Coordinates of C-alpha atoms in Angstrom, one line a residue:
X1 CA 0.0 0.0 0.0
X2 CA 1.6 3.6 -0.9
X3 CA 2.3 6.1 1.9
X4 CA -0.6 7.8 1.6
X5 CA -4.0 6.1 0.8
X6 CA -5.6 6.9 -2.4
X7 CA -9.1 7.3 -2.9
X8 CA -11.6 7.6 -5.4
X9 CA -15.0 8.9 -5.3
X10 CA -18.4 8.1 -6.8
X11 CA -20.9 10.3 -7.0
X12 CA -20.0 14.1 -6.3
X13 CA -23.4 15.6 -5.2
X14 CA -24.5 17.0 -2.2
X15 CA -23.0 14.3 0.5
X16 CA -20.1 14.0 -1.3
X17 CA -19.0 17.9 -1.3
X18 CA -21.3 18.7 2.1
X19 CA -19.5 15.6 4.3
X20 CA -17.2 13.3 2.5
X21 CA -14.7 15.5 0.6
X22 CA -14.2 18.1 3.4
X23 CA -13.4 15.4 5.9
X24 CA -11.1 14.1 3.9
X25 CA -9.3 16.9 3.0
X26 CA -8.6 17.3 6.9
X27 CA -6.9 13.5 7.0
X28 CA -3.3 14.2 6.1
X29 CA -2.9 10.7 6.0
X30 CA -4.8 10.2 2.6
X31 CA -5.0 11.9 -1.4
X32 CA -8.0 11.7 -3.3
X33 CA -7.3 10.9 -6.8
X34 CA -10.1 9.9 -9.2
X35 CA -14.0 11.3 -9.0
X36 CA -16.9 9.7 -10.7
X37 CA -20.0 11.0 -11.7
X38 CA -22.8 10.7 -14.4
X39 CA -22.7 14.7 -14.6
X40 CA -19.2 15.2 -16.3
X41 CA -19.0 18.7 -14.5
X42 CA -19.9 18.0 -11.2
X43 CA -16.9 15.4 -11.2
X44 CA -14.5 18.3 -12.6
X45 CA -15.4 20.7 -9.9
X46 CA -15.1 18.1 -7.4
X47 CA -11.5 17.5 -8.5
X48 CA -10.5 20.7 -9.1
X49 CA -11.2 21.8 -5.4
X50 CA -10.5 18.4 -3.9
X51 CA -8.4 16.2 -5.9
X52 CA -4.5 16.4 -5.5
X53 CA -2.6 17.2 -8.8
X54 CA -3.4 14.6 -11.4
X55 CA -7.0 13.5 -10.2
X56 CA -8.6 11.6 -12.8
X57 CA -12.4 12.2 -14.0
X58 CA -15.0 9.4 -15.2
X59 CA -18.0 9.3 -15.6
X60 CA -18.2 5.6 -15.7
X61 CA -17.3 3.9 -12.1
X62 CA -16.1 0.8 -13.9
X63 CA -13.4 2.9 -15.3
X64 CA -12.3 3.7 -11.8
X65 CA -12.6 0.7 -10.3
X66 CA -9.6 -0.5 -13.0
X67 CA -7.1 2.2 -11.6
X68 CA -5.2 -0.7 -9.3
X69 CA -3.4 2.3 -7.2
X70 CA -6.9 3.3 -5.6
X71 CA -7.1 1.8 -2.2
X72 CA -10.2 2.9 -1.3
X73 CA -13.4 4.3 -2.9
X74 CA -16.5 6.1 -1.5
X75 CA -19.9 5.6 -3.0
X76 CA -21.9 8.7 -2.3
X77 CA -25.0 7.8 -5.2
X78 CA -28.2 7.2 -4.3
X79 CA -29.8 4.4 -2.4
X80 CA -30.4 2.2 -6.1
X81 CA -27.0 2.3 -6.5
X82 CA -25.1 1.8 -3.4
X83 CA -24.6 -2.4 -3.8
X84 CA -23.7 -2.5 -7.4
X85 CA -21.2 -0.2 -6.9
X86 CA -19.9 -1.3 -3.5
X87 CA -20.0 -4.7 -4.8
X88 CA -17.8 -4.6 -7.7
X89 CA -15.5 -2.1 -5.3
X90 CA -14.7 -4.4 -3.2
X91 CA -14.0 -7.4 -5.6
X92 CA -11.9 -5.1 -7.7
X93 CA -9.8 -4.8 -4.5
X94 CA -11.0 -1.9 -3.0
X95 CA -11.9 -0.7 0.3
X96 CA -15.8 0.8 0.7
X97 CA -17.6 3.2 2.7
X98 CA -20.7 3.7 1.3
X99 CA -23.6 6.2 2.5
X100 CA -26.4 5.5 4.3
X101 CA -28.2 3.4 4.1
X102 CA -26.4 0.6 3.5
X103 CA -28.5 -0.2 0.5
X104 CA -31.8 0.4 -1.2
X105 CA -32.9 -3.0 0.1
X106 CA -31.9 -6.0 2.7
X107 CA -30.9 -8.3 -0.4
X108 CA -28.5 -5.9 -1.4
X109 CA -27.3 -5.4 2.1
X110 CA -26.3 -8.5 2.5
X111 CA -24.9 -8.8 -1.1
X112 CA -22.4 -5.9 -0.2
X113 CA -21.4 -8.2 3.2
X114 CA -20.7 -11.3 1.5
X115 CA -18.8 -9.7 -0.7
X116 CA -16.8 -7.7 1.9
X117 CA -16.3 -11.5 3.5
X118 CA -15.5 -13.1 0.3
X119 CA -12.5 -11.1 -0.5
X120 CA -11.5 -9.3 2.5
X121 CA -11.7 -6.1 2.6
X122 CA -12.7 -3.6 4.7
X123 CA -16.6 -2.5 4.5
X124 CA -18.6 0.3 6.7
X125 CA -21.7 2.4 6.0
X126 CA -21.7 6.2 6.6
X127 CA -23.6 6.4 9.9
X128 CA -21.9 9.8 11.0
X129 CA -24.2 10.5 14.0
X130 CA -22.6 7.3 15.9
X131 CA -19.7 10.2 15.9
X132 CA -21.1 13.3 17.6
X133 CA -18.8 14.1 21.3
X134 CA -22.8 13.2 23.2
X135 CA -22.8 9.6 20.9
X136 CA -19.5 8.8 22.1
X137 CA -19.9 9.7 25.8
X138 CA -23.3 7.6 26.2
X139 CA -21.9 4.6 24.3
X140 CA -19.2 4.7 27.0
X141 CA -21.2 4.6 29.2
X142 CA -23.5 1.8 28.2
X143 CA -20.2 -0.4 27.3
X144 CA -19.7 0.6 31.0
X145 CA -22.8 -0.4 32.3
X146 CA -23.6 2.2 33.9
X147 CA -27.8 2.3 32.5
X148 CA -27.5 -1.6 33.5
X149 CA -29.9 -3.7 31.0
X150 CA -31.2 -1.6 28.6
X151 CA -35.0 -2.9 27.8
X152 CA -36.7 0.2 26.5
X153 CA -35.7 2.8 23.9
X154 CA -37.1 5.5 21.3
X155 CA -35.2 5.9 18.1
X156 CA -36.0 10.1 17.3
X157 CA -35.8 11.4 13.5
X158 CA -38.7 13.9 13.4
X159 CA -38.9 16.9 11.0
X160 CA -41.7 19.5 11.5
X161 CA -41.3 20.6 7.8
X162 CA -38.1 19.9 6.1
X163 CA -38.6 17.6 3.2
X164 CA -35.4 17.6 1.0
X165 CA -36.4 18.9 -2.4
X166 CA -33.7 18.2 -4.6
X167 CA -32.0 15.7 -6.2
X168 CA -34.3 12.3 -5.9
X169 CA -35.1 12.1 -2.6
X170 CA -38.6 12.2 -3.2
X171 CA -38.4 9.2 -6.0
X172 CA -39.1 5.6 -4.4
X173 CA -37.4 3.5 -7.5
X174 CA -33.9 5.8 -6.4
X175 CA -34.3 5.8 -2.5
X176 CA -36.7 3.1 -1.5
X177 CA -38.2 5.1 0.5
X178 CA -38.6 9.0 2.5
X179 CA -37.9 9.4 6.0
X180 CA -37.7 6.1 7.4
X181 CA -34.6 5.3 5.1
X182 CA -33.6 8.4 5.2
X183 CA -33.1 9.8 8.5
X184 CA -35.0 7.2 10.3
X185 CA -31.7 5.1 9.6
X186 CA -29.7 7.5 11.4
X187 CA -31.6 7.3 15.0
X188 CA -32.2 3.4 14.0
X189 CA -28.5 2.9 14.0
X190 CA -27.6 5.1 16.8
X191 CA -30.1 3.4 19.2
X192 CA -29.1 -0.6 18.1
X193 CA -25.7 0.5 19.0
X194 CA -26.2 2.4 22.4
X195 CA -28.3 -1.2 23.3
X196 CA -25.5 -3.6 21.1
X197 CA -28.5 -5.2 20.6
X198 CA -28.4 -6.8 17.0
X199 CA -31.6 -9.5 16.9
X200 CA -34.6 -8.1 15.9
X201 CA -37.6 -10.5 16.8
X202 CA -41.0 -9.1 15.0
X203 CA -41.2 -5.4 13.8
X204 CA -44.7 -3.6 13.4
X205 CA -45.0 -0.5 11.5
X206 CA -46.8 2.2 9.2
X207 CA -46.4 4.3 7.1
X208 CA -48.2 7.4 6.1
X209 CA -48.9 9.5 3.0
X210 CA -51.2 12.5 4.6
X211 CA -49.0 16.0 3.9
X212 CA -47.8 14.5 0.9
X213 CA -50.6 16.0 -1.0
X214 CA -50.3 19.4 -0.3
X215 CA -50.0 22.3 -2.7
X216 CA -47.7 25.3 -1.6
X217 CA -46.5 23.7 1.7
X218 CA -44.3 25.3 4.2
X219 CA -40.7 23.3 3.8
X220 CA -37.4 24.6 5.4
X221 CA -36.3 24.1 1.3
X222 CA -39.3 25.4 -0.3
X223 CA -42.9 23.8 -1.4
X224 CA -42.6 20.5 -2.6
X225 CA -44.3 19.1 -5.9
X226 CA -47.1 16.3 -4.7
X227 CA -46.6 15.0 -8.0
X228 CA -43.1 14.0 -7.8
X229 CA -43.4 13.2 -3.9
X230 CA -44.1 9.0 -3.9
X231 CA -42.7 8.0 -1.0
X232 CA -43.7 8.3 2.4
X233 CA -44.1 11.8 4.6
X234 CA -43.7 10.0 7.7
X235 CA -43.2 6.4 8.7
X236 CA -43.7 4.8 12.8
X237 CA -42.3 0.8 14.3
X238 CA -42.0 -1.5 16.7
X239 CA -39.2 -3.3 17.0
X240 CA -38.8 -6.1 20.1
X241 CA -35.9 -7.8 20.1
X242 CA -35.6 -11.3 21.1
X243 CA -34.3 -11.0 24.4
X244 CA -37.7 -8.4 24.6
X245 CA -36.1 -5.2 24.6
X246 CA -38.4 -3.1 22.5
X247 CA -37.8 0.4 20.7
X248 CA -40.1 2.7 19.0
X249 CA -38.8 4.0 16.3
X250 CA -40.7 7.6 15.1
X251 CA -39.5 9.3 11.6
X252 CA -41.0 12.5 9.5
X253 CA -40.0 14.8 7.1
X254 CA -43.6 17.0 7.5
X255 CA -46.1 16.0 10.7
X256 CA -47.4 18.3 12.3
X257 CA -45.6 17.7 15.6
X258 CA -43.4 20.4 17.5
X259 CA -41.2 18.3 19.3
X260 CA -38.8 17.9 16.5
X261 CA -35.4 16.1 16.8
X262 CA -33.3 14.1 14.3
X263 CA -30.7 10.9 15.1
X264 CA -31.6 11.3 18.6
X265 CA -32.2 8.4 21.2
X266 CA -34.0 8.0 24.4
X267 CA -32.7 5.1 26.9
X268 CA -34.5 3.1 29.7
X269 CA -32.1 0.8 31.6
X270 CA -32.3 -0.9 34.8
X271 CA -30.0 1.5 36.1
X272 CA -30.5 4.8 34.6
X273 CA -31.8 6.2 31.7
X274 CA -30.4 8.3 29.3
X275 CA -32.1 11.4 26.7
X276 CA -31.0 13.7 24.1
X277 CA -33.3 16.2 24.6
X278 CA -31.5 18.9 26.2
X279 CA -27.8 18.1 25.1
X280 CA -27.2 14.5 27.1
X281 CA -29.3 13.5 29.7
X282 CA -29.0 11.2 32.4
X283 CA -31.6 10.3 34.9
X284 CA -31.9 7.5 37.8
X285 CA -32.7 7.0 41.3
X286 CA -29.8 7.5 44.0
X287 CA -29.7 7.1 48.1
X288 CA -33.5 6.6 47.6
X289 CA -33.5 9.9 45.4
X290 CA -34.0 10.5 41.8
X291 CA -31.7 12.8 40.2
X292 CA -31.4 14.1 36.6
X293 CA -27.8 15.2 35.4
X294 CA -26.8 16.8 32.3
X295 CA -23.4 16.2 31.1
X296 CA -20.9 19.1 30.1
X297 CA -19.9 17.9 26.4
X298 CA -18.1 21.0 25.6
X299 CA -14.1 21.6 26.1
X300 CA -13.9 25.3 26.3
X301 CA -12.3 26.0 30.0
X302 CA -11.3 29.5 29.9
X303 CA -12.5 33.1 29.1
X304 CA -11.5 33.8 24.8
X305 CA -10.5 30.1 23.9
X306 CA -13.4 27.8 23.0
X307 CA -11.0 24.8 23.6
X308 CA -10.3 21.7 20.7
X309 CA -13.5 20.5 18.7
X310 CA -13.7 17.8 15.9
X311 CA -16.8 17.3 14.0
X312 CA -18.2 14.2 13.9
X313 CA -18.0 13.3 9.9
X314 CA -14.3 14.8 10.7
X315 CA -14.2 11.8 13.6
X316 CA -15.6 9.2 11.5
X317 CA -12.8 9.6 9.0
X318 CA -10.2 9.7 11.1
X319 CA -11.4 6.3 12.3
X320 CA -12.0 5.1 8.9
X321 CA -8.4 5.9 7.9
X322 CA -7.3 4.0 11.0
X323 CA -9.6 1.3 10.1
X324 CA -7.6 0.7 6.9
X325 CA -4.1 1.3 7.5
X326 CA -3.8 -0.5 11.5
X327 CA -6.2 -3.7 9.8
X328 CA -8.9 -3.3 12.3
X329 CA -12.3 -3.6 12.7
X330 CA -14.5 -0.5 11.6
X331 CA -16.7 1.2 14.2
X332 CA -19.6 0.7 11.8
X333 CA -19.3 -3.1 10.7
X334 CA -21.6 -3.9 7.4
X335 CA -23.3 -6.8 9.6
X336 CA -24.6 -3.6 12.2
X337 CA -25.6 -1.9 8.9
X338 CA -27.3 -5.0 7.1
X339 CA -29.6 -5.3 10.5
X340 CA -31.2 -1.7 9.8
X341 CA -31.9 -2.5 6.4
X342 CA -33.6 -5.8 7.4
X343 CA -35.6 -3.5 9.9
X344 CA -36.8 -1.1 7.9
X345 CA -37.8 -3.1 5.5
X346 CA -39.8 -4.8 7.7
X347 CA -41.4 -1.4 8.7
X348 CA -42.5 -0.9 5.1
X349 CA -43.8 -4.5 4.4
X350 CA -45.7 -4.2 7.7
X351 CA -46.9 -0.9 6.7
X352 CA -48.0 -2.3 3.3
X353 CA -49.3 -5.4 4.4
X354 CA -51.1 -4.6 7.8
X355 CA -49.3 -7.4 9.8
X356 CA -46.9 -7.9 11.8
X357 CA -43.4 -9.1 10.3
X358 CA -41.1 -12.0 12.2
X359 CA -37.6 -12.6 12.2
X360 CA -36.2 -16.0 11.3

């Protein structure tokens, strides 16, 4: 492997130049050297502001994937996309972190993990909240069992009004879905990993079309055409887990709700619970006393200095490099991220078929 790792990107939209390519450029430790997209330009302007000197442009991945120097590449397409290309990735040799989801559907999940198994590379899925300073502290302190057995938890994704209106995020062949596989993934993912609790039993869910419809709608990105919206405005599950821990798991782009918060969890141990609602939360009974505590996440310590701060796409790239160049494990495996997809999948095909869905 060359001194620094080289790595090619597919798919220079939004979360390519918005997370991916920005984090990189921070990692010292790394060179990105080819960029793909179907839009010729969007690849040029991506490696004319990101690429080191020689970056190559395609618009066909295939002719990336031959470049044998790349060590790694990022698929940042949408959800349709996100197997094929990871796929053929990793059997040309390469290292993948593809975006969340992990794919448009379960099957193609767990075709990207048997492929990461088959020839040994390294495989993780973009689940950047896992990475936020109040993430980190609370898994600690789960690993450390300080909320004991955690048995009941609500996975949080809800938008008042903020349905993304470009790109094709309202298109259900591209995505698979709105909300739920959108942002619901997020707070999915966080909450399976605060309880490292990986075996769904049955999943019950819905999922509604009600604001869809509406001509002229308030939208943090402006109105939205009903026409083009086919997927979901909001989407609701159960999921108990075999040993019976359940969560509820709660996801919108428009509802008319105000308590609005996205890739947020709520805990319920028995030992203490935990909330994001107010920064990080913890709560449990002491001496025969309940108490509530809020933790201080931030660093600053004196008056004009704001002390040391690292984004969290900035963190999960740093551990991604790490990942690849010490040979360990990443912090988000692909057999965590094939779970999610399983489950909401199951939300959707409970939602469409009015019953319940079981595990194995």
């Amino acid at each position: 492997m060359s001194k620094k790792l080289r790595i090619g990107i597919v798919g220079c939209g939004g979360i390519a130049n918005g997370k991916h390519l920005p984090a990189l450029a921070k990692q010292d430790r790394v060179e990105v050297v080819a960029f793909c997209d179907i839009i010729s330009e969007r690849a040029e302007k991506a490696a004319k502001e990101y690429g080191n000197e020689g970056a190559k442009v395609y618009i066909d991945y295939t002719k990336l994937l031959e470049d044998a120097s790349i060590d790694a590449v990022h698929v940042c397409t949408p959800n349709d996309s996100h197997a094929a290309i990871s796929v053929a990735a990793l059997e040309a040799g390469k290292h993948v972190m593809s975006e969340k989801p992990m794919a448009k559907t379960a099957a193609d999940a767990r075709r990207m993990l048997e492929a990461a198994e088959r020839t040994g590379r390294k495989l993780t899925v973009g689940y950047n909240n896992r990475f936020r300073p109040d993430s980190l502290y609370l898994k600690r302190l789960c690993e450390d069992g300080e909320l004991g057995e955690i048995y009941y938890a609500r996975a949080h994704a809800i938008r008042r009004r903020a349905v993304p209106t470009w790109g094709v995020f309202l298109d259900g062949e591209k995505q698979g879905g709105g909300p739920l596989i959108d942002i619901g993934t997020h707070a999915l993912d966080l909450t399976l990993w605060m309880m490292n609790n990986y075996e769904p039993k049955v999943v019950l869910g819905t999922a509604f079309h009600k604001l869809s419809s509406k001509e002229n709608a308030a939208n943090a990105w402006g109105s939205w055409d009903p026409a083009k919206f086919t997927v979901e405005d909001s989407a609701m599950g159960m999921i108990v887990m075999k040993n019976g821990a359940t969560i509820m798991l709660e996801s919108s782009w428009a509802i008319n709700m105000l308590d609005v918060k996205e890739a947020k969890c709520t805990l319920s141990g028995t030992e203490g619970g935990a909330d994001m609602e107010d920064g990080l939360r913890l709560n449990g009974e002491k001496h025969s006393k309940l108490y509530t505590n809020k933790v201080e996440l931030g660093t600053k310590g004196v008056d004009f200095y704001d002390g040391k701060t690292e984004k969290a796409e900035d963190t999960e790239m740093r551990h991604w490099i790490d990942a690849i160049l010490n040979d360990t494990e990443p912090v988000v495996t692909p057999r965590q991220a094939l779970v999610v997809s399983e489950i909401l999948e199951a939300i959707y095909e409970s939602s469409r078929t009015g019953q319940a869905v079981y595990f194995d």
